[in-house]
Amino acid sequence: MSTYPGAKFVTSAAEARQLAPDSGREIAFAGRSNSGKSSAINAITERVGLARVSRTPGRTQLINFFELAPQRRLVDLPGYGFAKVPEKVRARWLELMEHYFNVRESLVGLVLIVDSRRGLGAQDAAMLEWVLARDRRAHVLLSKSDKLNRRDALSVLRETQAACSDAAVTVQLFSAHGPQGLEEARAVLEQWLAG
Ligand SMILES: Nc1nc2c(ncn2[C@@H]2O[C@H](COP(=O)(O)OP(=O)(O)OP(=O)(O)O)[C@@H](O)[C@H]2O)c(=O)[nH]1
Ligand SMILES: [Mg+2]
């Protein structure tokens, strides 16, 4: 049975005033477009199709809220880093993200999804700095680890751990398809959402 049998979609926000009520605790999932954010949410909650896995990266610029239990949420943030997006869309993304991270008191931590074949990029690092500057924790999922052999996977894990030296950041290998690292990821979320 799912760890979160009551998991459900709550609401989508395209702008600041549409955010879900800011109470309880929530964890945000961020990352490049196509890095596997929605797949990670589905795998972790064991709910196929809870978050929509996209075929057209970067098309939806929405913040999607999912409730695991009363007052406990996961948040699927719009991806960044995709090419061919008008400057206007990029500017709106930045505005919405800044607003979200500045106002959100219920935000306890960020799960940053990084495609293990690409490794940590400049925008990922900037995102980490953003949340650390706001005294939140971060956990990096090196996603799609099923696409790498064991040696390459361990090497990207070590490189990323070395790049993320802040004590508030942890890193693990993860596959939504493998599956690999599901229990490790769930344990982090459980701990963050407790209390
Ligand atoms: N092999 C493999 N493919 C994956 C994994 N996770 C996601 N994918 C694939 O990667 C693509 C993007 O996955 P999504 O979960 O939609 O990624 P996203 O980060 O939510 O993308 P956007 O919402 O567009 O920003 C899909 O084709 C997924 O099937 C994984 O662990 N392993
Ligand atoms: Mg998605």
Coordinates of N, CA and C and ligand atoms in Angstrom, one line a residue:
M1 N 0.8 -1.2 0.0 CA 0.0 0.0 0.0 C 0.9 1.2 0.0
S2 N 0.4 2.3 -0.6 CA 1.1 3.6 -0.6 C 1.4 4.1 0.8
T3 N 2.5 4.7 1.0 CA 2.8 5.3 2.3 C 1.9 6.5 2.5
Y4 N 1.4 7.1 1.4 CA 0.5 8.2 1.5 C -0.8 7.9 0.8
P5 N -1.7 7.1 1.4 CA -2.9 6.7 0.7 C -3.8 7.9 0.4
G6 N -3.7 8.9 1.2 CA -4.6 10.1 1.1 C -4.0 11.1 0.2
A7 N -2.9 10.9 -0.5 CA -2.2 11.9 -1.3 C -3.2 12.4 -2.4
K8 N -3.3 13.7 -2.6 CA -4.2 14.2 -3.6 C -3.7 15.6 -4.1
F9 N -4.1 15.9 -5.3 CA -3.8 17.2 -5.9 C -4.7 18.2 -5.2
V10 N -4.1 19.4 -4.9 CA -4.8 20.4 -4.2 C -5.2 21.6 -5.1
T11 N -4.1 22.2 -5.7 CA -4.4 23.4 -6.6 C -3.2 23.7 -7.4
S12 N -3.4 24.5 -8.5 CA -2.3 25.0 -9.3 C -2.3 26.5 -9.1
A13 N -1.1 27.1 -9.1 CA -1.0 28.5 -9.0 C -0.2 29.0 -10.2
A14 N -0.7 30.0 -11.0 CA 0.0 30.6 -12.1 C 0.5 31.9 -11.6
E15 N 0.0 32.4 -10.5 CA 0.5 33.7 -9.9 C 0.4 33.7 -8.4
A16 N 1.0 34.7 -7.8 CA 1.2 34.8 -6.4 C -0.1 34.6 -5.6
R17 N -1.2 35.2 -6.0 CA -2.4 35.1 -5.2 C -3.1 33.8 -5.2
Q18 N -2.6 32.9 -6.1 CA -3.2 31.6 -6.2 C -2.6 30.5 -5.3
L19 N -1.5 30.8 -4.6 CA -0.8 29.8 -3.8 C -1.8 29.2 -2.7
A20 N -1.5 27.9 -2.4 CA -2.4 27.2 -1.4 C -2.1 27.9 -0.1
P21 N -3.1 27.8 0.9 CA -2.9 28.5 2.2 C -1.6 28.1 2.8
D22 N -0.9 29.1 3.4 CA 0.4 28.9 3.9 C 0.4 28.4 5.4
S23 N 0.0 27.2 5.6 CA 0.0 26.7 7.0 C 0.5 25.3 6.9
G24 N 0.9 24.7 8.1 CA 1.4 23.4 8.1 C 2.8 23.4 7.6
R25 N 3.2 22.3 6.9 CA 4.5 22.1 6.4 C 4.5 21.7 5.0
E26 N 5.4 22.2 4.2 CA 5.5 21.7 2.8 C 6.9 21.7 2.3
I27 N 7.1 20.8 1.3 CA 8.4 20.6 0.7 C 8.3 20.8 -0.8
A28 N 9.2 21.7 -1.3 CA 9.1 22.0 -2.7 C 10.1 21.2 -3.5
F29 N 9.7 20.8 -4.7 CA 10.5 20.0 -5.7 C 10.9 21.0 -6.8
A30 N 12.2 21.2 -7.0 CA 12.6 22.1 -8.1 C 13.7 21.4 -8.9
G31 N 13.9 22.0 -10.1 CA 15.0 21.5 -10.9 C 14.8 21.9 -12.4
R32 N 15.7 21.6 -13.2 CA 15.6 21.9 -14.6 C 14.4 21.2 -15.2
S33 N 13.9 21.8 -16.2 CA 12.8 21.2 -16.9 C 13.2 19.8 -17.4
N34 N 12.4 18.8 -17.3 CA 12.7 17.5 -17.7 C 13.7 16.7 -16.8
S35 N 14.0 17.3 -15.7 CA 14.9 16.6 -14.8 C 14.3 15.4 -14.1
G36 N 12.9 15.4 -14.0 CA 12.2 14.3 -13.4 C 11.5 14.6 -12.1
K37 N 11.2 15.9 -11.9 CA 10.5 16.4 -10.7 C 9.2 15.7 -10.5
S38 N 8.3 15.7 -11.5 CA 7.0 15.1 -11.4 C 7.1 13.6 -11.2
S39 N 8.0 12.9 -11.9 CA 8.2 11.5 -11.8 C 8.7 11.1 -10.4
A40 N 9.5 12.0 -9.8 CA 10.0 11.7 -8.4 C 8.8 11.8 -7.4
I41 N 8.0 12.8 -7.6 CA 6.8 12.9 -6.7 C 5.9 11.7 -6.8
N42 N 5.7 11.3 -8.0 CA 4.8 10.1 -8.2 C 5.5 8.8 -7.6
A43 N 6.8 8.7 -7.8 CA 7.5 7.5 -7.3 C 7.5 7.5 -5.8
I44 N 7.7 8.6 -5.2 CA 7.8 8.7 -3.7 C 6.5 8.5 -3.1
T45 N 5.4 9.0 -3.7 CA 4.1 8.8 -3.1 C 3.4 7.5 -3.6
E46 N 4.1 6.8 -4.5 CA 3.6 5.6 -5.1 C 2.2 5.9 -5.8
R47 N 2.0 7.0 -6.4 CA 0.8 7.3 -7.0 C 1.0 7.7 -8.5
V48 N 0.9 6.7 -9.3 CA 1.1 6.9 -10.8 C 0.1 8.0 -11.2
G49 N 0.7 9.1 -11.9 CA -0.2 10.1 -12.4 C -0.7 11.1 -11.5
L50 N -0.2 11.1 -10.2 CA -0.5 12.2 -9.3 C 0.0 13.5 -9.9
A51 N 1.3 13.6 -10.1 CA 1.9 14.8 -10.8 C 2.0 14.4 -12.3
R52 N 1.8 15.3 -13.1 CA 1.8 15.0 -14.5 C 3.2 15.0 -15.1
V53 N 3.6 13.9 -15.7 CA 4.9 13.7 -16.3 C 4.8 14.3 -17.8
S54 N 5.7 15.2 -18.1 CA 5.4 16.0 -19.3 C 6.2 15.5 -20.5
R55 N 5.7 15.7 -21.6 CA 6.4 15.4 -22.9 C 6.9 16.6 -23.5
T56 N 6.3 17.7 -23.1 CA 6.7 19.0 -23.7 C 7.3 19.9 -22.6
P57 N 8.7 19.8 -22.4 CA 9.3 20.5 -21.3 C 9.0 21.9 -21.3
G58 N 8.8 22.4 -20.1 CA 8.7 23.9 -19.9 C 7.4 24.5 -20.4
R59 N 6.4 23.7 -20.8 CA 5.2 24.3 -21.3 C 4.3 24.8 -20.1
T60 N 4.3 24.1 -19.1 CA 3.4 24.5 -18.0 C 4.3 25.3 -17.0
Q61 N 3.9 26.5 -16.7 CA 4.6 27.3 -15.7 C 3.7 27.5 -14.5
L62 N 3.3 26.4 -13.9 CA 2.5 26.4 -12.7 C 3.2 25.8 -11.5
I63 N 2.8 26.3 -10.4 CA 3.2 25.7 -9.1 C 2.0 24.7 -8.7
N64 N 2.3 23.4 -8.6 CA 1.3 22.5 -8.3 C 1.4 22.0 -6.9
F65 N 0.3 22.0 -6.1 CA 0.4 21.6 -4.7 C -0.3 20.3 -4.6
F66 N 0.3 19.4 -3.8 CA -0.2 18.1 -3.5 C -0.2 17.9 -2.0
E67 N -1.3 17.3 -1.5 CA -1.4 17.1 -0.1 C -1.2 15.6 0.2
L68 N -0.2 15.4 1.1 CA 0.0 14.0 1.5 C -0.9 13.6 2.6
A69 N -1.1 14.5 3.5 CA -1.9 14.3 4.7 C -2.4 15.7 5.1
P70 N -3.3 15.9 6.0 CA -3.7 17.3 6.3 C -2.5 18.1 6.8
Q71 N -2.4 19.3 6.2 CA -1.3 20.2 6.6 C 0.1 19.7 6.2
R72 N 0.2 18.8 5.3 CA 1.5 18.3 4.8 C 1.5 18.2 3.3
R73 N 2.3 19.0 2.7 CA 2.2 19.2 1.2 C 3.6 18.9 0.5
L74 N 3.5 18.5 -0.7 CA 4.6 18.5 -1.7 C 4.2 19.5 -2.8
V75 N 5.2 20.2 -3.2 CA 5.0 21.3 -4.2 C 5.9 21.0 -5.4
D76 N 5.2 20.9 -6.6 CA 5.9 20.7 -7.9 C 6.1 22.1 -8.5
L77 N 7.4 22.6 -8.5 CA 7.6 23.9 -9.0 C 7.9 23.9 -10.5
P78 N 7.6 24.9 -11.2 CA 7.9 24.9 -12.7 C 9.4 24.8 -12.9
G79 N 9.8 24.0 -13.9 CA 11.2 23.8 -14.2 C 11.9 25.0 -14.9
Y80 N 13.2 25.0 -14.8 CA 13.9 26.1 -15.5 C 15.0 25.5 -16.4
G81 N 15.6 26.3 -17.2 CA 16.7 25.9 -18.0 C 16.4 25.4 -19.4
F82 N 15.1 25.4 -19.7 CA 14.8 25.0 -21.1 C 15.1 26.1 -22.1
A83 N 15.4 25.6 -23.2 CA 15.7 26.6 -24.3 C 14.4 27.0 -25.0
K84 N 14.5 27.9 -25.9 CA 13.3 28.3 -26.7 C 12.2 28.8 -25.8
V85 N 12.4 29.5 -24.8 CA 11.4 30.1 -24.0 C 11.5 31.6 -24.1
P86 N 10.4 32.3 -24.4 CA 10.4 33.8 -24.5 C 10.9 34.4 -23.2
E87 N 11.6 35.5 -23.3 CA 12.1 36.2 -22.2 C 11.0 36.6 -21.2
K88 N 9.8 36.9 -21.7 CA 8.7 37.2 -20.9 C 8.3 36.1 -19.9
V89 N 8.4 34.9 -20.5 CA 8.0 33.7 -19.7 C 9.1 33.5 -18.6
R90 N 10.3 33.6 -19.0 CA 11.5 33.5 -18.0 C 11.4 34.5 -16.9
A91 N 11.0 35.7 -17.2 CA 10.9 36.8 -16.2 C 9.7 36.5 -15.3
R92 N 8.7 35.9 -15.8 CA 7.5 35.6 -14.9 C 7.9 34.4 -14.0
W93 N 8.6 33.5 -14.5 CA 9.1 32.4 -13.7 C 9.9 32.9 -12.5
L94 N 10.8 33.8 -12.8 CA 11.7 34.4 -11.7 C 10.9 35.1 -10.7
E95 N 9.9 35.9 -11.2 CA 9.1 36.7 -10.3 C 8.2 35.8 -9.4
L96 N 7.7 34.7 -10.0 CA 6.8 33.8 -9.2 C 7.7 33.0 -8.2
M97 N 8.9 32.6 -8.6 CA 9.7 31.8 -7.7 C 10.2 32.7 -6.5
E98 N 10.6 33.9 -6.9 CA 11.1 34.8 -5.8 C 10.0 35.1 -4.8
H99 N 8.8 35.3 -5.3 CA 7.7 35.5 -4.4 C 7.4 34.3 -3.5
Y100 N 7.4 33.1 -4.2 CA 7.2 31.9 -3.4 C 8.2 31.7 -2.3
F101 N 9.5 31.8 -2.6 CA 10.5 31.5 -1.6 C 10.6 32.6 -0.6
N102 N 10.2 33.8 -0.9 CA 10.2 34.9 0.0 C 9.1 34.9 1.1
V103 N 7.9 34.4 0.6 CA 6.8 34.5 1.5 C 6.4 33.2 2.2
R104 N 6.9 32.1 1.7 CA 6.4 30.8 2.1 C 6.9 30.3 3.5
E105 N 6.1 30.6 4.5 CA 6.5 30.2 5.9 C 6.4 28.7 6.1
S106 N 5.5 28.0 5.4 CA 5.3 26.6 5.6 C 6.4 25.8 4.9
L107 N 7.2 26.4 4.1 CA 8.3 25.7 3.4 C 9.4 25.3 4.3
V108 N 9.6 23.9 4.5 CA 10.6 23.5 5.4 C 11.9 23.1 4.6
G109 N 11.8 22.7 3.4 CA 13.0 22.3 2.6 C 12.7 22.2 1.2
L110 N 13.8 22.1 0.4 CA 13.8 22.0 -1.0 C 14.4 20.6 -1.5
V111 N 13.7 19.9 -2.3 CA 14.2 18.7 -2.9 C 14.6 19.2 -4.3
L112 N 15.9 19.2 -4.6 CA 16.4 19.6 -5.9 C 16.7 18.4 -6.8
I113 N 16.0 18.4 -7.9 CA 16.2 17.2 -8.8 C 17.2 17.6 -9.9
V114 N 18.3 16.8 -10.0 CA 19.3 17.0 -10.9 C 19.5 15.8 -11.7
D115 N 19.4 15.9 -13.0 CA 19.6 14.7 -13.9 C 21.1 14.2 -13.7
S116 N 21.2 13.0 -13.2 CA 22.6 12.5 -12.9 C 23.5 12.4 -14.1
R117 N 22.9 12.4 -15.3 CA 23.8 12.5 -16.5 C 24.4 13.9 -16.8
R118 N 23.7 14.9 -16.2 CA 24.1 16.3 -16.5 C 25.0 16.8 -15.3
G119 N 24.6 16.4 -14.1 CA 25.3 16.9 -12.9 C 24.8 18.3 -12.6
L120 N 25.3 18.8 -11.5 CA 24.8 20.1 -11.0 C 25.2 21.2 -11.9
G121 N 24.3 22.0 -12.3 CA 24.5 23.1 -13.2 C 24.5 24.5 -12.4
A122 N 24.8 25.5 -13.2 CA 24.8 26.9 -12.5 C 23.5 27.3 -11.9
Q123 N 22.4 26.9 -12.7 CA 21.1 27.3 -12.2 C 20.7 26.5 -10.9
D124 N 21.1 25.2 -10.9 CA 20.9 24.4 -9.8 C 21.6 24.9 -8.6
A125 N 22.8 25.3 -8.8 CA 23.6 25.9 -7.7 C 23.0 27.2 -7.1
A126 N 22.5 28.0 -8.1 CA 21.9 29.2 -7.7 C 20.6 29.0 -6.9
M127 N 19.9 28.0 -7.3 CA 18.6 27.6 -6.6 C 19.0 27.1 -5.1
L128 N 20.0 26.4 -5.0 CA 20.5 25.9 -3.7 C 20.8 27.1 -2.8
E129 N 21.6 28.0 -3.4 CA 22.0 29.2 -2.6 C 20.8 30.0 -2.1
W130 N 19.8 30.1 -3.0 CA 18.6 30.8 -2.7 C 17.9 30.2 -1.4
V131 N 17.8 28.9 -1.4 CA 17.0 28.3 -0.2 C 17.9 28.3 1.0
L132 N 19.2 28.1 0.9 CA 20.1 28.1 2.0 C 20.1 29.5 2.7
A133 N 20.1 30.5 1.8 CA 20.1 31.9 2.3 C 18.8 32.2 3.1
R134 N 17.8 31.4 2.8 CA 16.5 31.6 3.6 C 16.4 30.6 4.7
D135 N 17.5 30.0 5.1 CA 17.6 29.1 6.2 C 16.7 27.8 6.1
R136 N 16.7 27.3 4.8 CA 15.9 26.1 4.6 C 16.9 25.0 4.3
R137 N 16.5 23.7 4.5 CA 17.4 22.6 4.1 C 17.2 22.3 2.6
A138 N 18.2 21.5 2.1 CA 18.0 21.0 0.7 C 18.5 19.6 0.6
H139 N 17.8 18.8 -0.2 CA 18.2 17.5 -0.5 C 18.2 17.3 -2.0
V140 N 19.4 16.9 -2.5 CA 19.5 16.7 -4.0 C 19.3 15.3 -4.4
L141 N 18.4 15.1 -5.3 CA 18.1 13.8 -5.9 C 18.9 13.8 -7.2
L142 N 19.9 12.9 -7.4 CA 20.5 12.7 -8.7 C 19.7 11.7 -9.4
S143 N 18.8 12.3 -10.3 CA 17.7 11.5 -10.9 C 18.2 10.7 -12.1
K144 N 17.3 9.7 -12.5 CA 17.5 8.9 -13.7 C 18.8 8.1 -13.5
S145 N 19.2 7.7 -12.3 CA 20.4 7.0 -12.1 C 20.4 5.6 -12.7
D146 N 19.2 5.1 -13.2 CA 19.1 3.9 -13.9 C 19.8 4.0 -15.3
K147 N 20.1 5.2 -15.7 CA 20.7 5.4 -17.0 C 22.2 5.4 -16.9
L148 N 22.7 5.3 -15.7 CA 24.2 5.3 -15.5 C 24.6 3.9 -15.0
N149 N 25.9 3.5 -15.3 CA 26.4 2.3 -14.6 C 26.9 2.7 -13.2
R150 N 27.1 1.7 -12.4 CA 27.4 1.9 -11.0 C 28.5 2.8 -10.8
R151 N 29.6 2.6 -11.6 CA 30.8 3.4 -11.4 C 30.6 4.9 -11.7
D152 N 29.9 5.2 -12.8 CA 29.6 6.6 -13.1 C 28.6 7.2 -12.1
A153 N 27.7 6.4 -11.7 CA 26.7 6.9 -10.7 C 27.4 7.3 -9.4
L154 N 28.3 6.5 -8.9 CA 29.0 6.8 -7.7 C 30.0 8.0 -7.9
S155 N 30.5 8.1 -9.1 CA 31.4 9.3 -9.3 C 30.6 10.6 -9.4
V156 N 29.4 10.6 -10.0 CA 28.6 11.8 -10.0 C 28.1 12.1 -8.5
L157 N 27.8 11.1 -7.8 CA 27.4 11.3 -6.4 C 28.5 12.0 -5.6
R158 N 29.7 11.5 -5.7 CA 30.9 12.1 -5.0 C 31.1 13.5 -5.4
E159 N 31.1 13.7 -6.8 CA 31.3 15.1 -7.3 C 30.3 16.1 -6.7
T160 N 29.0 15.6 -6.7 CA 28.0 16.5 -6.3 C 28.1 16.8 -4.8
Q161 N 28.4 15.7 -4.0 CA 28.6 15.9 -2.6 C 29.7 16.9 -2.3
A162 N 30.8 16.8 -3.1 CA 31.9 17.8 -2.9 C 31.5 19.2 -3.2
A163 N 30.6 19.3 -4.3 CA 30.2 20.7 -4.7 C 29.2 21.3 -3.7
C164 N 28.5 20.4 -2.9 CA 27.5 20.9 -2.0 C 28.1 20.7 -0.6
S165 N 29.0 21.5 -0.2 CA 29.7 21.3 1.1 C 28.9 21.8 2.3
D166 N 27.8 22.6 2.1 CA 27.0 23.2 3.2 C 26.4 22.0 4.0
A167 N 26.4 22.1 5.3 CA 25.9 21.1 6.1 C 24.4 20.9 6.0
A168 N 23.7 21.9 5.4 CA 22.2 21.8 5.3 C 21.8 21.1 4.0
V169 N 22.8 20.6 3.2 CA 22.5 20.0 1.9 C 23.0 18.5 2.0
T170 N 22.1 17.6 1.6 CA 22.4 16.2 1.5 C 22.1 15.8 0.0
V171 N 22.8 14.7 -0.4 CA 22.7 14.3 -1.8 C 22.6 12.8 -1.9
Q172 N 21.8 12.3 -2.8 CA 21.6 10.8 -3.0 C 21.4 10.5 -4.5
L173 N 21.6 9.3 -4.8 CA 21.2 8.8 -6.2 C 19.7 8.4 -6.2
F174 N 19.1 8.6 -7.3 CA 17.6 8.4 -7.3 C 17.2 7.9 -8.7
S175 N 16.3 7.0 -8.7 CA 15.6 6.6 -10.0 C 14.1 6.4 -9.7
A176 N 13.3 7.1 -10.5 CA 11.9 6.9 -10.4 C 11.5 5.6 -11.2
H177 N 12.3 5.1 -12.0 CA 12.0 4.0 -12.8 C 12.7 2.7 -12.3
G178 N 13.8 2.9 -11.7 CA 14.6 1.7 -11.2 C 13.9 0.7 -10.4
P179 N 13.4 0.9 -9.2 CA 13.7 2.2 -8.5 C 15.0 2.1 -7.7
Q180 N 15.6 3.3 -7.5 CA 16.7 3.4 -6.6 C 16.6 4.6 -5.8
G181 N 16.8 4.4 -4.5 CA 16.9 5.5 -3.6 C 15.5 6.0 -3.1
L182 N 14.5 5.2 -3.3 CA 13.1 5.6 -2.9 C 13.0 5.7 -1.4
E183 N 13.5 4.7 -0.7 CA 13.4 4.7 0.8 C 14.2 5.8 1.4
E184 N 15.4 6.0 0.8 CA 16.2 7.1 1.3 C 15.5 8.5 1.2
A185 N 14.9 8.7 0.0 CA 14.2 9.9 -0.2 C 13.0 10.1 0.7
R186 N 12.3 9.0 0.9 CA 11.1 9.0 1.8 C 11.5 9.3 3.2
A187 N 12.6 8.8 3.6 CA 13.0 9.0 5.0 C 13.3 10.5 5.2
V188 N 13.9 11.2 4.2 CA 14.2 12.6 4.4 C 12.9 13.4 4.5
L189 N 12.0 13.1 3.6 CA 10.7 13.8 3.6 C 10.0 13.6 4.9
E190 N 10.0 12.4 5.4 CA 9.3 12.0 6.6 C 9.8 12.9 7.8
Q191 N 11.2 13.0 7.8 CA 11.8 13.7 8.9 C 11.5 15.2 8.7
W192 N 11.5 15.7 7.5 CA 11.2 17.2 7.3 C 9.8 17.5 7.7
L193 N 8.9 16.6 7.3 CA 7.4 16.9 7.5 C 6.9 16.6 8.9
A194 N 7.8 15.9 9.7 CA 7.4 15.6 11.1 C 7.4 16.9 11.9
G195 N 6.6 16.8 13.0 CA 6.7 17.9 14.0 C 5.7 19.0 13.7
Ligands
LIG1 N1 15.0 6.5 -17.2 C1 14.4 7.3 -16.4 N2 13.6 8.3 -16.9 C2 13.0 9.2 -16.1 C3 13.2 9.1 -14.7 N3 12.5 10.2 -14.1 C4 11.9 10.8 -15.1 N4 12.2 10.2 -16.3 C5 11.7 10.7 -17.7 O1 12.1 12.0 -17.9 C6 11.1 12.8 -18.6 C7 10.7 14.0 -17.8 O2 10.1 13.6 -16.5 P1 9.2 14.6 -15.7 O3 9.0 13.9 -14.4 O4 8.1 15.0 -16.5 O5 10.2 15.8 -15.5 P2 9.9 17.2 -14.9 O6 11.1 17.7 -14.2 O7 8.7 17.2 -14.0 O8 9.6 18.1 -16.2 P3 8.9 19.5 -16.3 O9 7.6 19.4 -15.5 O10 8.6 19.7 -17.8 O11 9.8 20.5 -15.8 C8 9.9 11.8 -18.7 O12 10.0 11.2 -20.0 C9 10.2 10.7 -17.7 O13 9.6 9.5 -18.0 C10 14.0 8.1 -14.1 O14 14.3 8.0 -12.9 N5 14.6 7.2 -15.0
MG2 MG 6.9 18.2 -14.2

